[in-house]
Amino acid sequence: MAAEMALVKPISISKLGNYPKPRIPQTKFFRISMSTTSSTPTTKSSSNKGPKKGIKESLLTPRFYTTDFDEMETLFNTDINKNLNEAEFEALLQEFKTDYNQTHFVRNKDFKEAADKIQGPMRQIFVEFLERSCTAEFSGFLLYKELGRRLKKTNPVVAEIFSLMSRDEARHAGFLNKGLSDFNLALDLGFLTKARKYTFFKPKFIFYATYLSEKIGYWRYITIYRHLKTNPEYQLYPIFKYFENWCQDENRHGDFFSALMKAQPQFLNDWKAKLWSRFFCLSVYVTMYLNDCQRSAFYEGIGLDAKEFDMHVIIETNRTTARIFPAVLDVENPEFKRKLDRMVEINTELLAIGDTDDSGFLKNLKRIPLIAALASELLAAYLMKPIDSGSVDLAEFETQLVY
Ligand SMILES: [Fe+2]
Ligand SMILES: [Fe+2]
């Protein structure tokens, strides 16, 4: 998992009765060094004497997810669900077992040297990029690890695929956290696991959200990789050189969720599925767009325009998603981008209120019309004429696959 989906309000796990917070998993694939010497508000020092702090929370912060694991077990019970194509999942499992990237994530001395050269405001921007990416990858690790554990008895093949995907996400998160060590920092992932709120999604929403998250992650990574390959003068830090193989992991994860959804046709074939598909597309695209426009300096630093980059990623992700979701947004309609840009303006005004010296009450009062305007733009974007899509068109799209 590599992208973020935050416009759905998180629910405190303590209010959810029997839905467990994933345990802190112990895995041989995941070793995070805490041997750091300095700290920022989002990190902790190696001595463990400093205060343990997590990443700074906001509406757009990458979230951790949990689900109804009992319902998941029912969905993947082959005695109940006859749509589960065991041969297809067995083939997917073999592919995950092949472990194409087993030896890919090996660091070299270039990392530290490059990090030392990144100074001034760009240094903090890079640290934030690494922190947020690491948190998003780690979020996938936690969810997949728990699904692998919980589905072991019901469906060992699907369970093992989840476990192998958690292996991949652990590698990704670990590699990013190693990157932070180049900046003398480390994210306290154990603390984050315990301290952060978990957003609860029913299984079908987990499918929509994680599918989109994986595919958008693929398009983000491959787009940055290709851009830096043709414009090497912006290659400020070697981590981007790893994105080509890395994004194939995300693509495989997305394909697995595609297979899972095909095995649950009730999540794809009615009017409710169409409404939810559009809702999740909108939520994922808007979250990314607002986040990235807030961080345009990072994209400028690597020679990209945040808005152009995001629109490219949104359009490509939407085209990919149209192969499986029963409906998608018409993101190529210029009106959609105009609405996104209007949301960026409103969001900028909202952030500016937070930076004033006004009292909390006054700030909230000033926020009300802006939140109403944002909600109205979101609703208008949601209600734009959608595009009917779906897996029935699979053969037609298959030739357009880009790897
Ligand atoms: Fe990942
Ligand atoms: Fe992934």
CSV table of C-alpha atoms and ligand atoms in Angstrom, one decimal:
chain,number,residue,atom,x,y,z
A,1,MET,CA,0.0,0.0,0.0
A,2,ALA,CA,1.5,3.3,-0.9
A,3,ALA,CA,-1.2,5.9,-1.1
A,4,GLU,CA,-3.4,7.6,1.3
A,5,MET,CA,-7.1,7.8,1.8
A,6,ALA,CA,-8.2,10.1,4.6
A,7,LEU,CA,-11.4,11.8,3.8
A,8,VAL,CA,-13.3,9.2,5.7
A,9,LYS,CA,-13.5,10.1,9.4
A,10,PRO,CA,-11.5,7.7,11.5
A,11,ILE,CA,-13.4,5.8,14.2
A,12,SER,CA,-11.7,5.2,17.5
A,13,ILE,CA,-11.1,1.4,17.8
A,14,SER,CA,-12.1,1.5,21.4
A,15,LYS,CA,-15.7,2.1,20.3
A,16,LEU,CA,-15.8,-0.9,18.0
A,17,GLY,CA,-16.5,-3.7,20.4
A,18,ASN,CA,-15.1,-6.9,19.1
A,19,TYR,CA,-13.1,-5.6,16.2
A,20,PRO,CA,-9.5,-6.0,17.3
A,21,LYS,CA,-6.7,-3.6,16.7
A,22,PRO,CA,-4.0,-5.6,14.8
A,23,ARG,CA,-1.3,-6.9,17.1
A,24,ILE,CA,2.2,-5.6,16.7
A,25,PRO,CA,3.5,-8.3,14.4
A,26,GLN,CA,6.9,-9.9,14.8
A,27,THR,CA,8.4,-10.6,11.5
A,28,LYS,CA,11.7,-11.8,10.3
A,29,PHE,CA,11.4,-9.4,7.3
A,30,PHE,CA,11.1,-6.2,9.3
A,31,ARG,CA,14.0,-4.8,11.2
A,32,ILE,CA,13.8,-1.2,12.0
A,33,SER,CA,16.8,0.5,13.4
A,34,MET,CA,16.1,3.0,16.2
A,35,SER,CA,19.7,3.9,16.5
A,36,THR,CA,19.2,7.6,15.9
A,37,THR,CA,20.8,10.5,17.5
A,38,SER,CA,18.4,13.4,16.9
A,39,SER,CA,14.7,13.8,17.0
A,40,THR,CA,11.9,15.8,15.6
A,41,PRO,CA,8.3,15.9,16.7
A,42,THR,CA,7.5,12.9,14.6
A,43,THR,CA,10.4,10.7,15.5
A,44,LYS,CA,12.1,9.3,18.6
A,45,SER,CA,15.7,9.0,19.7
A,46,SER,CA,17.6,5.8,20.1
A,47,SER,CA,18.0,6.1,23.8
A,48,ASN,CA,14.2,5.7,24.4
A,49,LYS,CA,14.5,8.4,27.0
A,50,GLY,CA,12.9,11.1,24.9
A,51,PRO,CA,9.1,11.4,24.7
A,52,LYS,CA,7.5,8.9,22.3
A,53,LYS,CA,5.7,10.8,19.7
A,54,GLY,CA,3.9,9.8,16.6
A,55,ILE,CA,3.4,11.5,13.3
A,56,LYS,CA,1.6,14.9,13.5
A,57,GLU,CA,-2.1,14.2,13.0
A,58,SER,CA,-4.3,16.0,10.5
A,59,LEU,CA,-7.3,15.1,8.4
A,60,LEU,CA,-5.0,14.2,5.6
A,61,THR,CA,-2.4,12.1,7.5
A,62,PRO,CA,-2.0,8.5,6.3
A,63,ARG,CA,-4.3,6.2,8.3
A,64,PHE,CA,-4.1,2.7,9.7
A,65,TYR,CA,-7.0,0.4,8.9
A,66,THR,CA,-8.8,-2.4,10.5
A,67,THR,CA,-11.8,-4.5,9.4
A,68,ASP,CA,-14.4,-7.1,10.4
A,69,PHE,CA,-12.2,-10.1,10.3
A,70,ASP,CA,-15.1,-12.5,11.1
A,71,GLU,CA,-16.9,-11.3,7.9
A,72,MET,CA,-13.6,-11.6,6.0
A,73,GLU,CA,-13.4,-15.3,7.1
A,74,THR,CA,-16.9,-15.9,5.8
A,75,LEU,CA,-16.2,-14.2,2.5
A,76,PHE,CA,-13.2,-16.4,1.9
A,77,ASN,CA,-14.7,-19.7,3.0
A,78,THR,CA,-14.6,-21.8,-0.1
A,79,ASP,CA,-17.5,-23.9,1.2
A,80,ILE,CA,-19.8,-20.8,1.3
A,81,ASN,CA,-18.4,-18.8,-1.6
A,82,LYS,CA,-18.4,-20.8,-4.9
A,83,ASN,CA,-17.0,-17.8,-6.8
A,84,LEU,CA,-13.6,-18.2,-5.4
A,85,ASN,CA,-11.5,-19.4,-8.3
A,86,GLU,CA,-8.9,-21.5,-6.5
A,87,ALA,CA,-6.8,-22.0,-9.6
A,88,GLU,CA,-6.4,-18.3,-10.1
A,89,PHE,CA,-5.5,-17.7,-6.4
A,90,GLU,CA,-3.0,-20.6,-6.5
A,91,ALA,CA,-1.4,-19.0,-9.6
A,92,LEU,CA,-1.2,-15.6,-7.8
A,93,LEU,CA,0.3,-17.3,-4.8
A,94,GLN,CA,3.1,-18.9,-6.9
A,95,GLU,CA,3.9,-15.4,-8.3
A,96,PHE,CA,4.1,-13.9,-4.8
A,97,LYS,CA,6.3,-16.8,-3.7
A,98,THR,CA,8.7,-16.1,-6.6
A,99,ASP,CA,9.5,-13.0,-4.7
A,100,TYR,CA,10.9,-10.9,-7.6
A,101,ASN,CA,12.2,-8.2,-5.3
A,102,GLN,CA,14.0,-10.4,-2.8
A,103,THR,CA,17.4,-8.9,-3.5
A,104,HIS,CA,16.2,-5.5,-4.8
A,105,PHE,CA,16.1,-3.4,-1.6
A,106,VAL,CA,19.9,-3.2,-1.0
A,107,ARG,CA,21.3,0.1,0.0
A,108,ASN,CA,24.7,1.6,-0.8
A,109,LYS,CA,26.8,4.5,0.3
A,110,ASP,CA,25.2,6.9,-2.1
A,111,PHE,CA,22.2,7.3,0.2
A,112,LYS,CA,24.0,8.9,3.1
A,113,GLU,CA,26.1,11.1,0.8
A,114,ALA,CA,23.0,12.3,-1.1
A,115,ALA,CA,21.2,13.0,2.2
A,116,ASP,CA,24.1,15.0,3.5
A,117,LYS,CA,23.9,17.2,0.4
A,118,ILE,CA,20.1,18.0,0.9
A,119,GLN,CA,20.2,21.0,3.1
A,120,GLY,CA,18.0,24.0,3.9
A,121,PRO,CA,14.2,23.8,3.7
A,122,MET,CA,14.4,20.8,1.3
A,123,ARG,CA,15.9,18.7,4.0
A,124,GLN,CA,12.7,18.9,6.1
A,125,ILE,CA,10.5,18.4,3.1
A,126,PHE,CA,12.4,15.2,2.3
A,127,VAL,CA,12.1,14.0,5.8
A,128,GLU,CA,8.4,14.5,5.7
A,129,PHE,CA,8.1,12.7,2.4
A,130,LEU,CA,10.0,9.7,3.9
A,131,GLU,CA,7.9,9.7,7.1
A,132,ARG,CA,4.5,9.8,5.3
A,133,SER,CA,5.6,7.2,2.8
A,134,CYS,CA,6.9,5.0,5.5
A,135,THR,CA,3.6,5.4,7.5
A,136,ALA,CA,1.5,4.5,4.5
A,137,GLU,CA,3.6,1.4,3.6
A,138,PHE,CA,3.6,0.3,7.3
A,139,SER,CA,-0.2,0.7,7.4
A,140,GLY,CA,-0.4,-1.9,4.6
A,141,PHE,CA,1.9,-4.2,6.4
A,142,LEU,CA,-0.2,-4.2,9.6
A,143,LEU,CA,-3.5,-4.8,7.7
A,144,TYR,CA,-2.1,-7.6,5.5
A,145,LYS,CA,-0.3,-9.3,8.3
A,146,GLU,CA,-3.4,-9.5,10.4
A,147,LEU,CA,-5.5,-10.7,7.4
A,148,GLY,CA,-2.9,-13.4,6.7
A,149,ARG,CA,-3.1,-14.5,10.3
A,150,ARG,CA,-6.9,-14.5,10.5
A,151,LEU,CA,-7.6,-16.3,7.3
A,152,LYS,CA,-5.1,-19.1,7.8
A,153,LYS,CA,-7.7,-21.7,8.7
A,154,THR,CA,-10.5,-20.6,6.3
A,155,ASN,CA,-8.5,-20.1,3.2
A,156,PRO,CA,-4.8,-20.9,3.5
A,157,VAL,CA,-4.0,-19.8,-0.1
A,158,VAL,CA,-5.5,-16.3,0.3
A,159,ALA,CA,-4.0,-16.1,3.8
A,160,GLU,CA,-0.5,-16.9,2.5
A,161,ILE,CA,-0.8,-14.2,-0.2
A,162,PHE,CA,-1.8,-11.6,2.4
A,163,SER,CA,1.3,-12.7,4.5
A,164,LEU,CA,3.5,-12.4,1.4
A,165,MET,CA,2.1,-9.0,0.7
A,166,SER,CA,2.8,-7.9,4.2
A,167,ARG,CA,6.4,-9.1,3.6
A,168,ASP,CA,6.6,-6.7,0.6
A,169,GLU,CA,5.1,-3.8,2.6
A,170,ALA,CA,7.5,-4.4,5.5
A,171,ARG,CA,10.4,-4.2,3.1
A,172,HIS,CA,9.0,-1.0,1.6
A,173,ALA,CA,8.4,0.6,5.1
A,174,GLY,CA,11.8,-0.7,6.3
A,175,PHE,CA,13.6,0.7,3.3
A,176,LEU,CA,12.0,4.1,3.8
A,177,ASN,CA,12.8,4.1,7.5
A,178,LYS,CA,16.4,3.3,6.6
A,179,GLY,CA,16.2,6.3,4.4
A,180,LEU,CA,15.3,8.4,7.5
A,181,SER,CA,18.4,7.1,9.2
A,182,ASP,CA,20.4,8.9,6.5
A,183,PHE,CA,18.8,12.1,8.0
A,184,ASN,CA,19.7,10.8,11.5
A,185,LEU,CA,16.0,10.0,12.2
A,186,ALA,CA,13.8,7.0,12.5
A,187,LEU,CA,10.0,6.6,12.7
A,188,ASP,CA,8.9,4.9,15.9
A,189,LEU,CA,6.7,2.3,14.2
A,190,GLY,CA,6.0,0.3,17.3
A,191,PHE,CA,4.7,3.3,19.0
A,192,LEU,CA,2.6,4.3,16.0
A,193,THR,CA,1.1,0.8,16.0
A,194,LYS,CA,-0.1,1.2,19.5
A,195,ALA,CA,-0.9,4.9,19.7
A,196,ARG,CA,-2.6,5.8,16.4
A,197,LYS,CA,-6.3,5.6,15.7
A,198,TYR,CA,-7.4,2.9,13.4
A,199,THR,CA,-10.0,3.6,10.7
A,200,PHE,CA,-12.6,0.8,10.5
A,201,PHE,CA,-13.9,-0.3,7.1
A,202,LYS,CA,-16.2,-3.1,6.4
A,203,PRO,CA,-14.5,-5.7,4.1
A,204,LYS,CA,-16.1,-4.4,0.9
A,205,PHE,CA,-14.8,-0.9,1.6
A,206,ILE,CA,-11.3,-2.4,2.4
A,207,PHE,CA,-11.4,-3.9,-1.0
A,208,TYR,CA,-12.2,-0.6,-2.8
A,209,ALA,CA,-9.8,1.5,-0.7
A,210,THR,CA,-6.8,-0.9,-0.8
A,211,TYR,CA,-7.3,-1.6,-4.5
A,212,LEU,CA,-7.2,2.1,-5.3
A,213,SER,CA,-4.4,2.7,-2.8
A,214,GLU,CA,-2.2,0.0,-4.5
A,215,LYS,CA,-2.9,1.1,-8.0
A,216,ILE,CA,-2.4,4.8,-7.3
A,217,GLY,CA,0.8,3.8,-5.5
A,218,TYR,CA,1.9,2.0,-8.7
A,219,TRP,CA,1.3,5.0,-10.9
A,220,ARG,CA,2.9,7.4,-8.5
A,221,TYR,CA,6.1,5.4,-8.2
A,222,ILE,CA,6.4,4.6,-11.9
A,223,THR,CA,5.7,8.2,-12.9
A,224,ILE,CA,8.4,9.5,-10.6
A,225,TYR,CA,10.8,6.8,-11.7
A,226,ARG,CA,10.3,7.6,-15.5
A,227,HIS,CA,10.5,11.3,-14.9
A,228,LEU,CA,13.8,11.0,-13.0
A,229,LYS,CA,15.2,8.6,-15.6
A,230,THR,CA,14.8,11.2,-18.3
A,231,ASN,CA,15.8,14.1,-16.0
A,232,PRO,CA,18.6,12.7,-13.9
A,233,GLU,CA,19.7,16.2,-12.7
A,234,TYR,CA,16.7,16.0,-10.3
A,235,GLN,CA,17.8,12.7,-8.8
A,236,LEU,CA,18.5,14.2,-5.4
A,237,TYR,CA,18.3,10.9,-3.5
A,238,PRO,CA,18.9,7.3,-4.7
A,239,ILE,CA,15.6,5.9,-3.3
A,240,PHE,CA,13.8,6.9,-6.5
A,241,LYS,CA,16.0,4.6,-8.5
A,242,TYR,CA,14.4,1.7,-6.7
A,243,PHE,CA,10.8,2.7,-7.7
A,244,GLU,CA,10.7,0.7,-11.0
A,245,ASN,CA,10.8,-2.7,-9.3
A,246,TRP,CA,9.1,-1.4,-6.2
A,247,CYS,CA,6.0,-0.3,-8.1
A,248,GLN,CA,5.6,-3.8,-9.5
A,249,ASP,CA,5.0,-5.0,-6.0
A,250,GLU,CA,2.2,-2.4,-5.7
A,251,ASN,CA,0.8,-3.5,-9.0
A,252,ARG,CA,0.8,-7.1,-8.0
A,253,HIS,CA,-1.0,-6.2,-4.7
A,254,GLY,CA,-3.6,-4.3,-6.7
A,255,ASP,CA,-4.1,-7.2,-9.1
A,256,PHE,CA,-4.7,-9.5,-6.1
A,257,PHE,CA,-7.4,-7.2,-4.8
A,258,SER,CA,-8.9,-7.2,-8.3
A,259,ALA,CA,-9.1,-11.0,-8.1
A,260,LEU,CA,-10.6,-10.8,-4.6
A,261,MET,CA,-13.3,-8.4,-5.9
A,262,LYS,CA,-14.1,-10.6,-8.9
A,263,ALA,CA,-14.6,-13.4,-6.4
A,264,GLN,CA,-17.2,-11.2,-4.5
A,265,PRO,CA,-19.4,-10.1,-7.4
A,266,GLN,CA,-22.0,-8.8,-5.0
A,267,PHE,CA,-19.5,-5.9,-4.3
A,268,LEU,CA,-19.3,-5.0,-8.0
A,269,ASN,CA,-22.6,-5.6,-9.7
A,270,ASP,CA,-25.3,-3.4,-8.3
A,271,TRP,CA,-26.2,0.3,-8.0
A,272,LYS,CA,-24.8,0.5,-4.5
A,273,ALA,CA,-21.4,-0.8,-5.7
A,274,LYS,CA,-21.4,2.0,-8.4
A,275,LEU,CA,-22.1,4.7,-5.8
A,276,TRP,CA,-19.4,3.4,-3.4
A,277,SER,CA,-16.9,3.0,-6.2
A,278,ARG,CA,-17.3,6.6,-7.2
A,279,PHE,CA,-17.1,7.7,-3.5
A,280,PHE,CA,-13.9,5.9,-2.9
A,281,CYS,CA,-12.3,7.1,-6.2
A,282,LEU,CA,-13.2,10.7,-5.2
A,283,SER,CA,-12.0,10.3,-1.7
A,284,VAL,CA,-8.6,8.9,-2.8
A,285,TYR,CA,-8.1,11.4,-5.6
A,286,VAL,CA,-9.0,14.4,-3.5
A,287,THR,CA,-6.9,13.3,-0.6
A,288,MET,CA,-3.9,12.9,-2.8
A,289,TYR,CA,-4.4,16.2,-4.6
A,290,LEU,CA,-4.9,18.3,-1.5
A,291,ASN,CA,-1.9,16.6,0.2
A,292,ASP,CA,0.4,17.0,-2.8
A,293,CYS,CA,-0.6,20.6,-3.4
A,294,GLN,CA,0.3,21.4,0.2
A,295,ARG,CA,3.7,19.9,-0.5
A,296,SER,CA,4.4,21.3,-4.0
A,297,ALA,CA,7.9,22.3,-2.8
A,298,PHE,CA,8.8,18.6,-2.7
A,299,TYR,CA,7.6,18.0,-6.2
A,300,GLU,CA,9.4,21.1,-7.5
A,301,GLY,CA,12.5,19.8,-5.8
A,302,ILE,CA,12.5,16.8,-8.0
A,303,GLY,CA,11.5,18.8,-11.1
A,304,LEU,CA,7.7,18.0,-11.1
A,305,ASP,CA,4.7,20.2,-11.0
A,306,ALA,CA,2.5,18.8,-8.2
A,307,LYS,CA,-0.8,19.4,-10.0
A,308,GLU,CA,0.4,18.1,-13.4
A,309,PHE,CA,1.9,15.0,-11.6
A,310,ASP,CA,-1.3,14.3,-9.7
A,311,MET,CA,-3.6,14.7,-12.7
A,312,HIS,CA,-1.4,12.3,-14.6
A,313,VAL,CA,-1.6,9.8,-11.7
A,314,ILE,CA,-5.3,10.3,-11.3
A,315,ILE,CA,-6.1,9.8,-14.9
A,316,GLU,CA,-4.0,6.7,-15.2
A,317,THR,CA,-5.3,5.2,-12.0
A,318,ASN,CA,-8.8,5.9,-13.1
A,319,ARG,CA,-8.3,4.1,-16.4
A,320,THR,CA,-6.8,1.1,-14.6
A,321,THR,CA,-9.6,1.1,-12.0
A,322,ALA,CA,-12.3,1.2,-14.8
A,323,ARG,CA,-11.2,-2.4,-15.6
A,324,ILE,CA,-12.8,-3.6,-12.4
A,325,PHE,CA,-15.0,-1.0,-10.6
A,326,PRO,CA,-18.5,-0.8,-12.0
A,327,ALA,CA,-18.3,3.0,-12.2
A,328,VAL,CA,-15.6,5.6,-12.1
A,329,LEU,CA,-15.4,9.4,-12.2
A,330,ASP,CA,-15.0,11.3,-15.4
A,331,VAL,CA,-11.6,12.7,-14.3
A,332,GLU,CA,-10.7,13.6,-17.8
A,333,ASN,CA,-13.5,16.1,-18.0
A,334,PRO,CA,-11.8,19.6,-17.4
A,335,GLU,CA,-14.5,20.4,-14.9
A,336,PHE,CA,-13.2,17.8,-12.6
A,337,LYS,CA,-9.8,19.4,-12.4
A,338,ARG,CA,-11.4,22.8,-11.9
A,339,LYS,CA,-13.2,21.4,-8.9
A,340,LEU,CA,-10.0,19.9,-7.5
A,341,ASP,CA,-8.3,23.3,-7.8
A,342,ARG,CA,-11.2,25.1,-6.1
A,343,MET,CA,-10.8,22.6,-3.2
A,344,VAL,CA,-7.1,23.4,-3.0
A,345,GLU,CA,-7.9,27.1,-2.7
A,346,ILE,CA,-10.5,26.4,0.1
A,347,ASN,CA,-8.1,24.0,1.8
A,348,THR,CA,-5.4,26.7,1.7
A,349,GLU,CA,-7.7,29.2,3.4
A,350,LEU,CA,-8.6,26.6,6.0
A,351,LEU,CA,-4.9,26.0,6.8
A,352,ALA,CA,-4.3,29.8,7.0
A,353,ILE,CA,-7.0,30.0,9.7
A,354,GLY,CA,-5.1,27.5,11.8
A,355,ASP,CA,-2.0,29.6,11.6
A,356,THR,CA,-3.7,32.8,13.0
A,357,ASP,CA,-3.6,33.9,16.7
A,358,ASP,CA,-7.4,33.8,16.9
A,359,SER,CA,-9.1,31.9,19.7
A,360,GLY,CA,-10.2,28.3,19.1
A,361,PHE,CA,-13.8,29.4,19.0
A,362,LEU,CA,-13.2,32.2,16.4
A,363,LYS,CA,-11.1,29.8,14.3
A,364,ASN,CA,-14.0,27.3,14.2
A,365,LEU,CA,-16.5,30.0,13.4
A,366,LYS,CA,-14.3,31.1,10.4
A,367,ARG,CA,-13.9,27.5,9.3
A,368,ILE,CA,-17.7,26.8,9.0
A,369,PRO,CA,-18.3,28.5,5.6
A,370,LEU,CA,-15.1,27.1,4.2
A,371,ILE,CA,-16.0,23.6,5.3
A,372,ALA,CA,-19.4,24.0,3.7
A,373,ALA,CA,-17.8,25.3,0.5
A,374,LEU,CA,-15.5,22.3,0.5
A,375,ALA,CA,-18.3,19.8,1.1
A,376,SER,CA,-20.3,21.5,-1.7
A,377,GLU,CA,-17.4,21.1,-4.2
A,378,LEU,CA,-16.9,17.5,-3.1
A,379,LEU,CA,-20.6,16.8,-3.6
A,380,ALA,CA,-20.6,18.5,-7.0
A,381,ALA,CA,-17.6,16.4,-8.1
A,382,TYR,CA,-19.3,13.3,-6.9
A,383,LEU,CA,-22.5,14.1,-8.8
A,384,MET,CA,-20.7,14.8,-12.1
A,385,LYS,CA,-21.8,12.3,-14.8
A,386,PRO,CA,-19.9,9.1,-14.1
A,387,ILE,CA,-18.4,6.6,-16.5
A,388,ASP,CA,-19.9,3.1,-16.5
A,389,SER,CA,-17.1,0.6,-16.4
A,390,GLY,CA,-16.3,-2.8,-15.1
A,391,SER,CA,-14.6,-6.2,-15.6
A,392,VAL,CA,-16.9,-7.0,-18.5
A,393,ASP,CA,-14.5,-4.8,-20.5
A,394,LEU,CA,-11.5,-6.6,-19.3
A,395,ALA,CA,-10.4,-8.2,-22.6
A,396,GLU,CA,-10.6,-4.8,-24.3
A,397,PHE,CA,-8.4,-3.1,-21.8
A,398,GLU,CA,-5.9,-5.9,-21.4
A,399,THR,CA,-3.7,-4.9,-24.3
A,400,GLN,CA,-3.3,-1.4,-22.8
A,401,LEU,CA,-1.5,-2.7,-19.7
A,402,VAL,CA,1.7,-0.8,-19.1
A,403,TYR,CA,4.4,-2.4,-17.0
B,1,FE,FE,4.2,-0.9,-0.7
B,2,FE,FE,1.3,-2.5,-1.7
